[in-house]
Short mmCIF file of C-alpha atoms in Angstrom, two decimals:
data_model
loop_
_atom_site.label_atom_id
_atom_site.label_comp_id
_atom_site.label_asym_id
_atom_site.label_seq_id
_atom_site.Cartn_x
_atom_site.Cartn_y
_atom_site.Cartn_z
CA MET A 1 -38.35 8.43 33.47
CA VAL A 2 -34.68 7.60 34.02
CA ARG A 3 -32.46 9.06 31.12
CA GLY A 4 -29.98 6.03 30.91
CA ILE A 5 -32.51 3.61 29.70
CA TYR A 6 -33.44 5.68 26.82
CA THR A 7 -29.84 6.51 26.01
CA ALA A 8 -28.91 2.57 26.23
CA ALA A 9 -32.00 1.65 24.47
CA MET A 10 -30.82 3.97 21.42
CA GLY A 11 -27.69 2.58 21.60
CA MET A 12 -29.07 -0.83 20.96
CA LEU A 13 -31.19 0.28 18.27
CA VAL A 14 -27.96 1.61 16.45
CA ASP A 15 -26.55 -1.92 16.97
CA TRP A 16 -29.80 -3.50 14.96
CA PHE A 17 -28.99 -0.90 12.23
CA LYS A 18 -25.46 -1.79 11.86
CA LEU A 19 -26.48 -5.35 11.83
CA ASP A 20 -28.99 -4.60 9.37
CA SER A 21 -26.34 -2.96 7.12
CA THR A 22 -23.72 -5.49 7.69
CA ALA A 23 -26.07 -8.57 6.64
CA ASN A 24 -26.79 -6.70 3.52
CA ASN A 25 -23.15 -6.40 2.79
CA LEU A 26 -22.48 -10.02 3.65
CA ALA A 27 -25.49 -11.08 1.60
CA ASN A 28 -23.73 -9.30 -1.53
CA VAL A 29 -20.22 -10.75 -0.94
CA ASP A 30 -20.28 -12.31 -4.29
CA THR A 31 -22.53 -9.92 -6.23
CA VAL A 32 -20.73 -8.55 -8.94
CA GLY A 33 -20.45 -4.90 -8.73
CA TYR A 34 -21.71 -4.48 -5.47
CA LYS A 35 -20.62 -1.48 -3.53
CA LYS A 36 -20.78 -1.92 0.17
CA ASP A 37 -22.86 0.43 2.76
CA ILE A 38 -21.02 2.21 6.04
CA PRO A 39 -23.37 3.44 8.30
CA THR A 40 -22.34 6.60 10.42
CA PHE A 41 -23.51 7.67 13.79
CA SER A 42 -23.78 10.80 15.44
CA VAL A 43 -24.63 12.09 19.20
CA TYR A 44 -28.53 13.08 18.49
CA ASP A 45 -28.88 15.58 21.04
CA GLU A 46 -26.05 17.57 23.50
CA ARG A 47 -26.76 19.25 26.54
CA HIS A 48 -24.73 21.51 28.71
CA VAL A 49 -23.80 20.29 32.31
CA TYR A 50 -23.43 22.82 35.02
CA SER A 51 -22.24 23.01 38.35
CA SER A 52 -24.52 22.73 41.04
CA LEU A 53 -22.92 25.64 42.76
CA ASN A 54 -22.98 27.81 39.89
CA ARG A 55 -25.67 27.52 37.45
CA LYS A 56 -24.37 29.84 34.85
CA VAL A 57 -20.65 28.00 34.00
CA PRO A 58 -21.33 25.01 31.96
CA ILE A 59 -18.80 22.29 32.97
CA GLY A 60 -19.04 20.08 30.13
CA ASN A 61 -21.51 18.23 27.73
CA LEU A 62 -23.53 15.36 28.15
CA PRO A 63 -24.62 13.38 25.24
CA TYR A 64 -28.48 12.24 25.43
CA SER A 65 -28.33 9.51 22.78
CA VAL A 66 -26.97 8.50 19.49
CA VAL A 67 -28.54 8.28 16.57
CA VAL A 68 -27.94 6.71 12.77
CA ASP A 69 -26.17 9.79 10.94
CA ARG A 70 -26.24 8.57 7.49
CA VAL A 71 -25.18 5.85 5.37
CA TYR A 72 -22.92 6.31 2.46
CA LEU A 73 -21.63 3.89 -0.28
CA ASP A 74 -17.88 3.08 -0.19
CA ALA A 75 -17.02 3.09 -3.90
CA THR A 76 -13.58 1.50 -3.98
CA GLU A 77 -12.86 -1.10 -6.66
CA GLY A 78 -13.63 -4.56 -6.12
CA SER A 79 -10.98 -6.86 -7.13
CA LEU A 80 -11.24 -8.24 -10.99
CA GLN A 81 -11.91 -11.53 -12.19
CA TYR A 82 -11.36 -13.23 -15.30
CA THR A 83 -14.05 -15.06 -16.82
CA GLY A 84 -12.94 -15.24 -20.83
CA ASN A 85 -16.64 -14.18 -21.68
CA PRO A 86 -16.50 -11.56 -24.17
CA LEU A 87 -19.52 -9.71 -23.20
CA ASP A 88 -17.94 -9.29 -19.45
CA LEU A 89 -16.43 -5.79 -19.06
CA ALA A 90 -14.67 -4.31 -16.10
CA ILE A 91 -13.83 -0.91 -15.76
CA VAL A 92 -10.34 0.03 -14.20
CA GLY A 93 -10.27 3.13 -12.26
CA ASN A 94 -13.36 5.33 -11.52
CA GLY A 95 -16.20 5.27 -14.03
CA TYR A 96 -19.76 3.51 -14.36
CA PHE A 97 -21.49 2.11 -17.36
CA SER A 98 -24.67 3.92 -18.31
CA VAL A 99 -27.90 1.74 -19.08
CA GLN A 100 -31.30 2.56 -20.31
CA ARG A 101 -34.44 1.99 -18.14
CA ASN A 102 -37.74 3.09 -19.80
CA ASN A 103 -36.56 6.65 -20.36
CA GLU A 104 -34.46 6.77 -17.21
CA VAL A 105 -30.52 6.59 -17.24
CA LEU A 106 -29.03 4.48 -14.66
CA TYR A 107 -25.34 3.77 -13.90
CA THR A 108 -23.54 0.66 -13.08
CA ARG A 109 -20.31 -1.22 -12.30
CA ALA A 110 -21.70 -4.59 -12.71
CA GLY A 111 -20.37 -5.38 -15.98
CA ASN A 112 -21.82 -8.91 -16.77
CA PHE A 113 -23.65 -7.93 -19.95
CA LYS A 114 -25.38 -10.29 -22.10
CA LEU A 115 -27.44 -9.91 -25.66
CA ASP A 116 -30.99 -9.74 -26.20
CA ALA A 117 -32.81 -11.27 -28.91
CA GLU A 118 -32.37 -8.21 -31.01
CA GLY A 119 -28.51 -7.93 -30.65
CA PHE A 120 -28.58 -5.28 -28.17
CA ILE A 121 -26.11 -5.44 -25.29
CA VAL A 122 -28.26 -5.57 -21.83
CA ASN A 123 -27.50 -6.18 -18.37
CA ALA A 124 -29.31 -9.12 -16.36
CA ASP A 125 -32.72 -7.03 -16.09
CA GLY A 126 -32.71 -6.25 -20.25
CA PHE A 127 -31.47 -2.32 -19.57
CA ARG A 128 -29.70 -1.38 -22.74
CA LEU A 129 -25.92 -0.37 -22.60
CA LEU A 130 -25.27 3.03 -24.08
CA ASP A 131 -23.18 4.50 -26.43
CA VAL A 132 -21.24 7.77 -26.06
CA ASN A 133 -24.39 9.24 -28.20
CA ASN A 134 -26.89 7.88 -25.56
CA GLU A 135 -27.83 5.27 -28.11
CA PRO A 136 -28.21 1.75 -27.25
CA ILE A 137 -25.38 -0.58 -28.67
CA ARG A 138 -26.19 -3.35 -30.86
CA PHE A 139 -24.52 -6.23 -32.68
CA GLU A 140 -25.97 -7.77 -35.55
CA ASP A 141 -23.25 -10.41 -35.93
CA GLY A 142 -19.39 -10.85 -34.87
CA PHE A 143 -18.03 -7.71 -32.86
CA SER A 144 -15.24 -7.17 -30.33
CA ILE A 145 -14.77 -4.74 -27.64
CA ASP A 146 -11.57 -3.02 -26.79
CA ALA A 147 -10.01 -1.37 -23.86
CA GLU A 148 -11.30 2.08 -25.03
CA GLY A 149 -15.07 0.99 -25.32
CA TYR A 150 -14.59 0.88 -29.17
CA VAL A 151 -17.22 -1.63 -30.32
CA ARG A 152 -16.11 -3.14 -33.62
CA ASP A 153 -18.20 -5.62 -35.98
CA HIS A 154 -16.70 -8.80 -37.49
CA ALA A 155 -15.01 -6.71 -40.22
CA GLY A 156 -12.96 -4.72 -38.00
CA ASN A 157 -15.13 -1.26 -38.57
CA VAL A 158 -16.15 0.64 -35.47
CA VAL A 159 -19.76 0.22 -34.66
CA SER A 160 -19.99 2.61 -31.76
CA ARG A 161 -18.19 3.47 -28.31
CA ILE A 162 -19.29 2.60 -24.95
CA ALA A 163 -19.80 5.46 -22.69
CA VAL A 164 -18.27 5.76 -19.19
CA TYR A 165 -19.10 8.47 -16.77
CA GLY A 166 -17.58 9.65 -13.54
CA PHE A 167 -19.12 11.40 -10.58
CA ALA A 168 -17.49 14.28 -8.56
CA SER A 169 -18.59 12.38 -5.53
CA GLN A 170 -19.07 8.90 -5.75
CA GLN A 171 -20.01 8.11 -2.28
CA ASN A 172 -22.87 10.13 -2.65
CA LEU A 173 -24.65 8.06 -5.51
CA LYS A 174 -28.01 6.73 -4.60
CA LYS A 175 -28.74 3.01 -4.64
CA VAL A 176 -31.57 1.64 -6.51
CA GLY A 177 -30.93 -1.66 -6.18
CA TYR A 178 -30.17 -4.27 -8.74
CA THR A 179 -26.65 -3.22 -8.64
CA LEU A 180 -27.62 0.40 -10.36
CA PHE A 181 -27.14 3.51 -9.04
CA LEU A 182 -28.46 7.26 -9.67
CA PRO A 183 -26.56 10.74 -9.25
CA THR A 184 -27.92 12.92 -6.42
CA GLU A 185 -27.38 16.56 -5.61
CA GLU A 186 -24.55 15.83 -3.53
CA SER A 187 -22.84 13.24 -6.01
CA GLY A 188 -22.87 15.88 -8.94
CA PRO A 189 -24.30 15.03 -12.46
CA ALA A 190 -22.74 12.13 -14.47
CA VAL A 191 -19.75 13.50 -16.68
CA ALA A 192 -18.22 11.46 -19.49
CA VAL A 193 -14.85 10.51 -18.67
CA GLU A 194 -11.95 9.92 -21.34
CA ASP A 195 -9.16 8.49 -19.19
CA PHE A 196 -10.89 5.21 -18.79
CA ARG A 197 -9.66 1.57 -19.52
CA ILE A 198 -12.29 -1.49 -20.07
CA LEU A 199 -11.08 -5.12 -19.51
CA PRO A 200 -13.14 -7.48 -21.79
CA GLY A 201 -13.27 -10.83 -20.31
CA TYR A 202 -13.27 -9.98 -16.57
CA VAL A 203 -15.82 -8.86 -14.19
CA GLU A 204 -15.74 -6.53 -11.01
CA LEU A 205 -16.11 -8.47 -8.01
CA SER A 206 -18.06 -6.87 -4.65
CA ASN A 207 -15.60 -4.86 -2.80
CA VAL A 208 -17.26 -6.65 0.59
CA ASN A 209 -14.19 -7.67 2.85
CA ALA A 210 -15.76 -10.77 4.49
CA VAL A 211 -13.30 -10.53 7.39
CA ALA A 212 -13.69 -6.84 8.04
CA GLU A 213 -17.89 -7.33 7.76
CA LEU A 214 -17.53 -10.11 10.44
CA VAL A 215 -15.17 -8.54 13.05
CA LYS A 216 -17.98 -5.40 12.86
CA MET A 217 -20.34 -8.08 13.50
CA VAL A 218 -19.19 -9.40 16.56
CA GLU A 219 -18.14 -6.22 17.96
CA LEU A 220 -21.55 -4.81 17.48
CA GLN A 221 -22.99 -8.02 19.15
CA ARG A 222 -20.77 -7.18 22.11
CA HIS A 223 -21.72 -3.70 22.21
CA PHE A 224 -25.44 -4.69 21.98
CA GLU A 225 -24.75 -6.99 25.16
CA ILE A 226 -23.01 -4.24 27.22
CA THR A 227 -25.55 -1.68 26.63
CA GLN A 228 -28.25 -4.23 27.55
CA LYS A 229 -26.58 -4.60 30.80
CA ILE A 230 -26.61 -0.89 31.34
CA VAL A 231 -30.31 -0.92 30.87
CA LEU A 232 -30.85 -3.92 33.24
CA ALA A 233 -28.33 -2.03 35.76
CA GLU A 234 -30.72 1.24 35.73
CA ASP A 235 -33.78 -1.05 36.01
CA GLU A 236 -31.99 -2.38 39.12
CA MET A 237 -31.43 1.17 40.33
CA LEU A 238 -35.27 1.92 40.07
CA ALA A 239 -36.37 -1.12 41.90
CA LYS A 240 -34.09 -0.43 44.59
CA LEU A 241 -35.36 3.00 44.68
CA PHE A 242 -38.88 2.15 44.55
CA SER A 243 -38.48 -0.39 47.40
CA GLN A 244 -36.66 2.12 49.62
CA LEU A 245 -39.42 4.61 48.99
CA ALA A 246 -42.14 2.18 50.07
CA THR A 247 -40.37 1.34 53.34
CA LEU A 248 -39.93 4.86 54.02
CA ARG A 249 -43.86 5.43 53.75
CA MET B 1 -35.93 -4.83 13.08
CA MET B 2 -35.74 -8.24 11.45
CA VAL B 3 -34.31 -6.83 8.36
CA SER B 4 -30.69 -8.38 8.96
CA LEU B 5 -32.57 -11.87 9.33
CA TYR B 6 -34.19 -11.91 5.88
CA SER B 7 -31.10 -10.45 4.10
CA ALA B 8 -29.12 -13.29 5.27
CA ALA B 9 -31.65 -15.65 4.52
CA THR B 10 -31.55 -14.56 0.90
CA GLY B 11 -27.95 -14.66 0.77
CA MET B 12 -27.98 -18.20 1.94
CA TRP B 13 -30.69 -19.13 -0.75
CA ALA B 14 -28.43 -17.35 -3.42
CA GLN B 15 -25.41 -19.29 -2.31
CA GLN B 16 -27.16 -22.51 -2.32
CA TYR B 17 -28.46 -21.83 -5.99
CA LYS B 18 -24.77 -20.96 -6.85
CA LEU B 19 -23.70 -24.49 -5.46
CA ASP B 20 -26.36 -26.15 -7.46
CA THR B 21 -25.04 -24.49 -10.74
CA VAL B 22 -21.28 -25.37 -9.74
CA SER B 23 -22.53 -29.00 -9.31
CA ASN B 24 -24.44 -29.22 -12.78
CA ASN B 25 -21.26 -27.72 -14.32
CA LEU B 26 -18.93 -30.49 -12.55
CA ALA B 27 -21.07 -33.32 -13.27
CA ASN B 28 -20.83 -32.25 -17.00
CA VAL B 29 -17.02 -31.62 -16.90
CA ASP B 30 -16.67 -34.45 -19.33
CA THR B 31 -19.72 -34.15 -21.40
CA THR B 32 -19.19 -33.50 -25.22
CA GLY B 33 -20.49 -29.77 -26.14
CA TYR B 34 -21.76 -28.88 -22.63
CA LYS B 35 -21.30 -25.28 -22.06
CA LYS B 36 -21.30 -23.97 -18.28
CA ILE B 37 -23.82 -22.14 -16.40
CA ARG B 38 -23.12 -19.30 -14.07
CA ALA B 39 -25.09 -17.92 -11.31
CA GLU B 40 -25.25 -14.08 -11.49
CA PHE B 41 -26.30 -11.97 -8.30
CA GLN B 42 -27.86 -8.51 -7.66
CA ASP B 43 -28.44 -6.46 -4.60
CA LEU B 44 -32.18 -6.01 -3.88
CA VAL B 45 -33.95 -2.87 -3.36
CA TYR B 46 -33.29 -0.13 -0.85
CA GLN B 47 -35.72 1.12 2.02
CA TYR B 48 -34.89 4.67 2.68
CA TYR B 49 -35.53 5.92 6.11
CA LYS B 50 -34.39 9.29 5.24
CA ASN B 51 -33.84 10.41 1.85
CA ALA B 52 -30.67 12.64 0.66
CA GLY B 53 -31.56 16.29 0.78
CA THR B 54 -33.86 16.16 3.78
CA PRO B 55 -33.39 19.25 6.16
CA THR B 56 -31.97 18.66 9.48
CA ALA B 57 -32.39 20.85 12.62
CA GLN B 58 -28.96 22.49 12.06
CA ASN B 59 -30.39 24.35 8.97
CA SER B 60 -28.30 21.99 6.29
CA THR B 61 -29.16 18.96 4.60
CA ILE B 62 -28.44 15.29 5.17
CA PRO B 63 -25.80 14.47 2.34
CA THR B 64 -26.58 10.59 1.61
CA GLY B 65 -29.62 9.72 3.81
CA ILE B 66 -30.11 6.67 5.53
CA TYR B 67 -31.14 3.42 4.06
CA VAL B 68 -30.70 -0.17 4.34
CA GLY B 69 -30.61 -3.00 1.88
CA HIS B 70 -32.63 -5.98 1.75
CA GLY B 71 -30.20 -8.50 0.59
CA VAL B 72 -29.40 -10.15 -2.56
CA ARG B 73 -31.43 -11.80 -5.47
CA LEU B 74 -30.35 -14.46 -8.22
CA SER B 75 -30.33 -12.24 -11.28
CA ALA B 76 -29.67 -14.39 -14.19
CA THR B 77 -28.19 -18.07 -14.70
CA ASN B 78 -25.99 -17.59 -17.92
CA ARG B 79 -24.87 -19.98 -19.93
CA ILE B 80 -21.49 -18.99 -21.27
CA PHE B 81 -20.86 -20.24 -24.93
CA THR B 82 -17.24 -19.69 -25.17
CA ILE B 83 -15.56 -22.89 -27.16
CA GLY B 84 -14.63 -25.75 -25.49
CA ASN B 85 -11.40 -27.66 -26.39
CA LEU B 86 -11.11 -29.73 -29.45
CA GLU B 87 -10.23 -33.40 -28.58
CA GLN B 88 -8.83 -35.61 -31.52
CA THR B 89 -10.71 -39.13 -31.65
CA GLY B 90 -9.80 -39.95 -35.32
CA ASN B 91 -13.53 -41.42 -35.82
CA ALA B 92 -14.84 -40.44 -39.29
CA LEU B 93 -18.17 -39.11 -37.68
CA ASP B 94 -17.14 -37.02 -34.88
CA LEU B 95 -17.71 -33.65 -36.10
CA ALA B 96 -16.48 -30.35 -33.85
CA ILE B 97 -17.31 -26.83 -34.98
CA ALA B 98 -14.27 -24.59 -34.89
CA GLY B 99 -15.92 -21.43 -34.14
CA ASP B 100 -19.68 -20.22 -33.73
CA GLY B 101 -22.70 -22.14 -35.10
CA PHE B 102 -24.76 -25.43 -33.99
CA PHE B 103 -25.96 -28.58 -35.60
CA GLN B 104 -29.36 -28.83 -36.38
CA ILE B 105 -31.09 -31.71 -35.26
CA GLN B 106 -34.87 -33.44 -35.59
CA LEU B 107 -36.64 -34.22 -32.56
CA GLN B 108 -39.04 -36.97 -32.59
CA ASP B 109 -41.92 -34.60 -32.79
CA GLY B 110 -40.69 -32.93 -35.75
CA ARG B 111 -39.20 -29.78 -33.92
CA ILE B 112 -35.91 -28.96 -34.62
CA ALA B 113 -33.00 -28.55 -31.68
CA TYR B 114 -29.63 -27.52 -31.65
CA THR B 115 -26.55 -28.94 -30.31
CA ARG B 116 -22.83 -28.50 -30.30
CA ASP B 117 -22.30 -32.08 -29.63
CA GLY B 118 -20.91 -33.52 -33.10
CA SER B 119 -20.36 -37.35 -32.04
CA PHE B 120 -22.68 -38.79 -34.75
CA LYS B 121 -23.29 -42.28 -35.74
CA ILE B 122 -25.02 -43.98 -38.67
CA ASP B 123 -28.32 -46.12 -37.89
CA SER B 124 -29.50 -49.02 -39.77
CA ASP B 125 -30.74 -47.07 -42.65
CA GLY B 126 -27.40 -45.35 -43.33
CA ARG B 127 -28.91 -41.92 -41.78
CA VAL B 128 -26.51 -39.67 -39.71
CA VAL B 129 -27.97 -39.73 -36.00
CA THR B 130 -26.76 -38.46 -32.81
CA ALA B 131 -26.19 -40.88 -30.09
CA ASN B 132 -29.97 -40.97 -29.33
CA GLY B 133 -30.75 -41.81 -32.86
CA LEU B 134 -32.16 -38.26 -33.77
CA THR B 135 -31.26 -37.44 -37.28
CA LEU B 136 -29.07 -34.63 -38.31
CA VAL B 137 -30.73 -31.90 -40.73
CA PRO B 138 -29.99 -31.82 -43.40
CA ASN B 139 -30.34 -35.34 -43.39
CA ILE B 140 -27.20 -37.32 -44.68
CA VAL B 141 -27.46 -40.85 -45.81
CA ILE B 142 -24.30 -42.78 -46.18
CA PRO B 143 -24.55 -46.05 -48.44
CA ALA B 144 -23.90 -49.10 -47.14
CA ASP B 145 -20.94 -49.69 -49.72
CA ALA B 146 -18.90 -46.55 -48.92
CA VAL B 147 -15.18 -47.39 -47.56
CA SER B 148 -14.57 -43.99 -46.00
CA ILE B 149 -16.36 -40.86 -45.23
CA ASN B 150 -14.87 -37.25 -45.64
CA VAL B 151 -16.07 -34.01 -44.08
CA SER B 152 -14.64 -30.93 -45.32
CA PRO B 153 -14.24 -27.82 -43.24
CA ASP B 154 -17.11 -26.32 -45.23
CA GLY B 155 -19.31 -29.22 -44.42
CA ILE B 156 -19.27 -31.01 -47.72
CA VAL B 157 -19.81 -34.58 -46.87
CA SER B 158 -18.19 -37.15 -49.51
CA ALA B 159 -17.71 -41.10 -49.26
CA GLU B 160 -15.18 -43.19 -51.10
CA MET B 161 -17.25 -46.09 -52.76
CA GLN B 162 -15.84 -49.83 -52.89
CA ASP B 163 -15.11 -49.23 -56.62
CA GLY B 164 -13.21 -46.16 -55.73
CA THR B 165 -15.42 -43.54 -56.93
CA ILE B 166 -16.04 -40.42 -54.79
CA GLU B 167 -19.57 -39.78 -54.18
CA ASN B 168 -21.09 -36.38 -52.60
CA LEU B 169 -23.50 -36.70 -50.06
CA GLY B 170 -24.81 -33.58 -49.33
CA THR B 171 -23.53 -30.45 -47.14
CA ILE B 172 -24.22 -30.10 -43.41
CA THR B 173 -25.33 -26.32 -42.92
CA LEU B 174 -25.14 -24.82 -39.26
CA VAL B 175 -27.20 -21.97 -37.55
CA ARG B 176 -26.15 -19.37 -35.16
CA PHE B 177 -28.10 -17.17 -32.87
CA VAL B 178 -28.09 -13.48 -32.01
CA ASN B 179 -28.12 -14.36 -28.34
CA PRO B 180 -27.26 -18.16 -27.92
CA ALA B 181 -27.36 -17.57 -23.92
CA GLY B 182 -31.08 -17.19 -24.51
CA LEU B 183 -31.57 -20.80 -25.64
CA LYS B 184 -33.34 -23.07 -23.66
CA ALA B 185 -31.51 -26.52 -22.64
CA ILE B 186 -33.76 -29.44 -23.01
CA GLY B 187 -31.04 -32.05 -21.96
CA ASP B 188 -29.11 -34.55 -24.06
CA ASN B 189 -26.86 -31.56 -25.24
CA LEU B 190 -29.89 -30.21 -26.87
CA TYR B 191 -31.33 -26.75 -26.98
CA LEU B 192 -34.17 -25.18 -28.39
CA GLN B 193 -34.96 -21.64 -29.72
CA THR B 194 -36.77 -19.35 -27.60
CA ALA B 195 -38.18 -15.54 -28.03
CA SER B 196 -34.81 -14.09 -26.11
CA SER B 197 -32.74 -16.43 -28.50
CA GLY B 198 -33.72 -15.00 -31.83
CA ASP B 199 -34.51 -16.82 -34.81
CA PRO B 200 -31.90 -19.21 -36.18
CA ILE B 201 -29.62 -17.72 -38.73
CA GLU B 202 -28.52 -20.46 -41.30
CA GLY B 203 -25.06 -20.62 -42.92
CA THR B 204 -22.54 -22.43 -44.83
CA PRO B 205 -19.72 -23.67 -42.55
CA ASN B 206 -16.38 -21.69 -42.61
CA GLN B 207 -18.22 -18.85 -44.11
CA ASP B 208 -19.72 -15.66 -42.86
CA GLY B 209 -18.35 -16.07 -39.40
CA PHE B 210 -19.60 -19.41 -38.93
CA GLY B 211 -17.17 -22.21 -37.42
CA ALA B 212 -15.23 -24.59 -39.64
CA ILE B 213 -16.04 -28.29 -38.96
CA GLN B 214 -13.26 -30.48 -38.06
CA GLN B 215 -13.79 -34.19 -38.70
CA GLY B 216 -12.50 -36.60 -36.17
CA PHE B 217 -12.40 -34.26 -33.27
CA LEU B 218 -14.89 -33.53 -30.63
CA GLU B 219 -15.62 -30.34 -28.62
CA LYS B 220 -15.19 -31.04 -24.98
CA SER B 221 -17.21 -28.98 -22.29
CA ASN B 222 -15.76 -25.71 -21.44
CA VAL B 223 -15.85 -26.16 -17.72
CA ASP B 224 -12.92 -25.34 -15.97
CA VAL B 225 -12.62 -27.72 -13.11
CA VAL B 226 -10.02 -25.43 -10.99
CA LYS B 227 -12.45 -22.50 -11.42
CA GLU B 228 -15.80 -24.42 -10.25
CA MET B 229 -13.74 -25.70 -7.54
CA VAL B 230 -12.90 -22.00 -6.23
CA ASP B 231 -16.44 -21.08 -6.95
CA MET B 232 -17.76 -24.31 -4.64
CA ILE B 233 -15.25 -23.09 -1.93
CA ILE B 234 -16.42 -19.63 -2.09
CA ALA B 235 -20.33 -20.60 -2.26
CA GLN B 236 -19.44 -22.64 0.95
CA ARG B 237 -17.91 -19.58 2.73
CA ALA B 238 -20.47 -17.42 1.86
CA TYR B 239 -23.17 -19.76 2.99
CA GLU B 240 -21.57 -19.84 6.24
CA LEU B 241 -21.09 -15.94 6.50
CA ASN B 242 -25.01 -15.69 6.00
CA ALA B 243 -25.55 -18.19 8.63
CA ARG B 244 -23.07 -16.57 10.79
CA THR B 245 -25.54 -13.17 10.50
CA ILE B 246 -28.76 -15.09 11.15
CA GLN B 247 -27.13 -16.34 14.48
CA THR B 248 -26.01 -13.08 15.34
CA ALA B 249 -29.63 -11.58 14.83
CA ASP B 250 -30.79 -14.47 16.83
CA ASP B 251 -28.52 -14.12 19.84
CA MET B 252 -29.21 -10.16 19.71
CA LEU B 253 -32.72 -11.05 19.63
CA ARG B 254 -32.43 -13.27 22.96
CA THR B 255 -30.42 -10.51 24.50
CA VAL B 256 -33.47 -8.38 23.97
CA SER B 257 -35.94 -10.68 25.63
CA THR B 258 -33.73 -10.68 28.87
CA LEU B 259 -34.47 -7.10 29.27
CA LYS B 260 -37.58 -7.58 31.07
CA ARG B 261 -37.14 -10.15 33.80
#
């Protein structure tokens, strides 16, 4: 009926979406290997505005409303924390571990690995860590992992090598939850990288910056309140209009 | 619309759990052979409002899609089996394992439990038992007229008798597991094997990757007090952050409710 109400309402919905996204980031402030989400917004519909005298020459654009444009993940490295646990692995620089779920290969930077009962290196869900030949990595007994990803048995012989993959555009990886990622058309396929460094005994913490998220939350809340005022103002105008129309009659 | 409320609630729940593990670790900071526990988290599944690759009106495709996450979950409470500091006690029956391995202890119901707590005693029958009176396996009996007890690094127990002769009393064997983190803690510093720990592999101390036995030493807990205190601070602050999210969501809902007067 009155466009301003709808435009303001869309702005409020976008704020809600921002809050949902921020809430997820803050909930994962302590999740190993978590990468934060950044939603972006765009003008949904723009119309040319014409002078009332000359309907042919546009005098500017009027945005009708705002919508969530897309969400991308911020792939910057989280800080590293020393744990001393030999199965905690952190990748310095770009790169992802590959783990196997059924017949599917997923990628992760959460390096808090464990052993399963058969001696395979697994993540918290039991998905096996893969080596450069796409085979699960197994330890019978006594082992070590070095910075190049070589896995050695207790006699010092190389058993296998942990595979590390990179992507052309990490920001476009698809999040599947459980700190796992899948490549998409836009991210490009997984490509084995060579110039990585693995730090055993460290984990990569979440890259969520609590202060920044908190500031974002305060900001969106205030914006939400302001937009609500606009809806109320539009409503008042309508009320006035109707009451005056009524007296005219 | 209420996604943020639930995400924040999962965050508060997760941090509460983290605090529970931290407090258990701190409570056991002085427990012989205690292994610390670490709470680990994962993000939950994502809801995709728009998938990447969806065509847009402008004759292009959305590069990344629109999605929102649903918070955090506890993925594991992982027991960390790094070795604690060895502390000298001088007591002949205090045994520490310098390296991999567990002592085997027979429970009252006959099952075998495993421990790294080597503070052994002698019961009235001369048997080597734990502080709770459970016997060590294989069982070692110390003769009443023994003057001193000697345990070698590879587990051979011998006693010097009153007449000066040395008597061999048996050998302490150790076991290890492919995945010690999969052991089930039953309290009293004891663990039981599970399907995820694998079967026990028995062996002689100081051989085949087993740790050597150090007589007169005890293994302290591997809890690092400073790290636990830092973890406690982080858990509390993360809890507050998530509480703040709930407050914000609540305020925004109140704002919505004033739209209609």
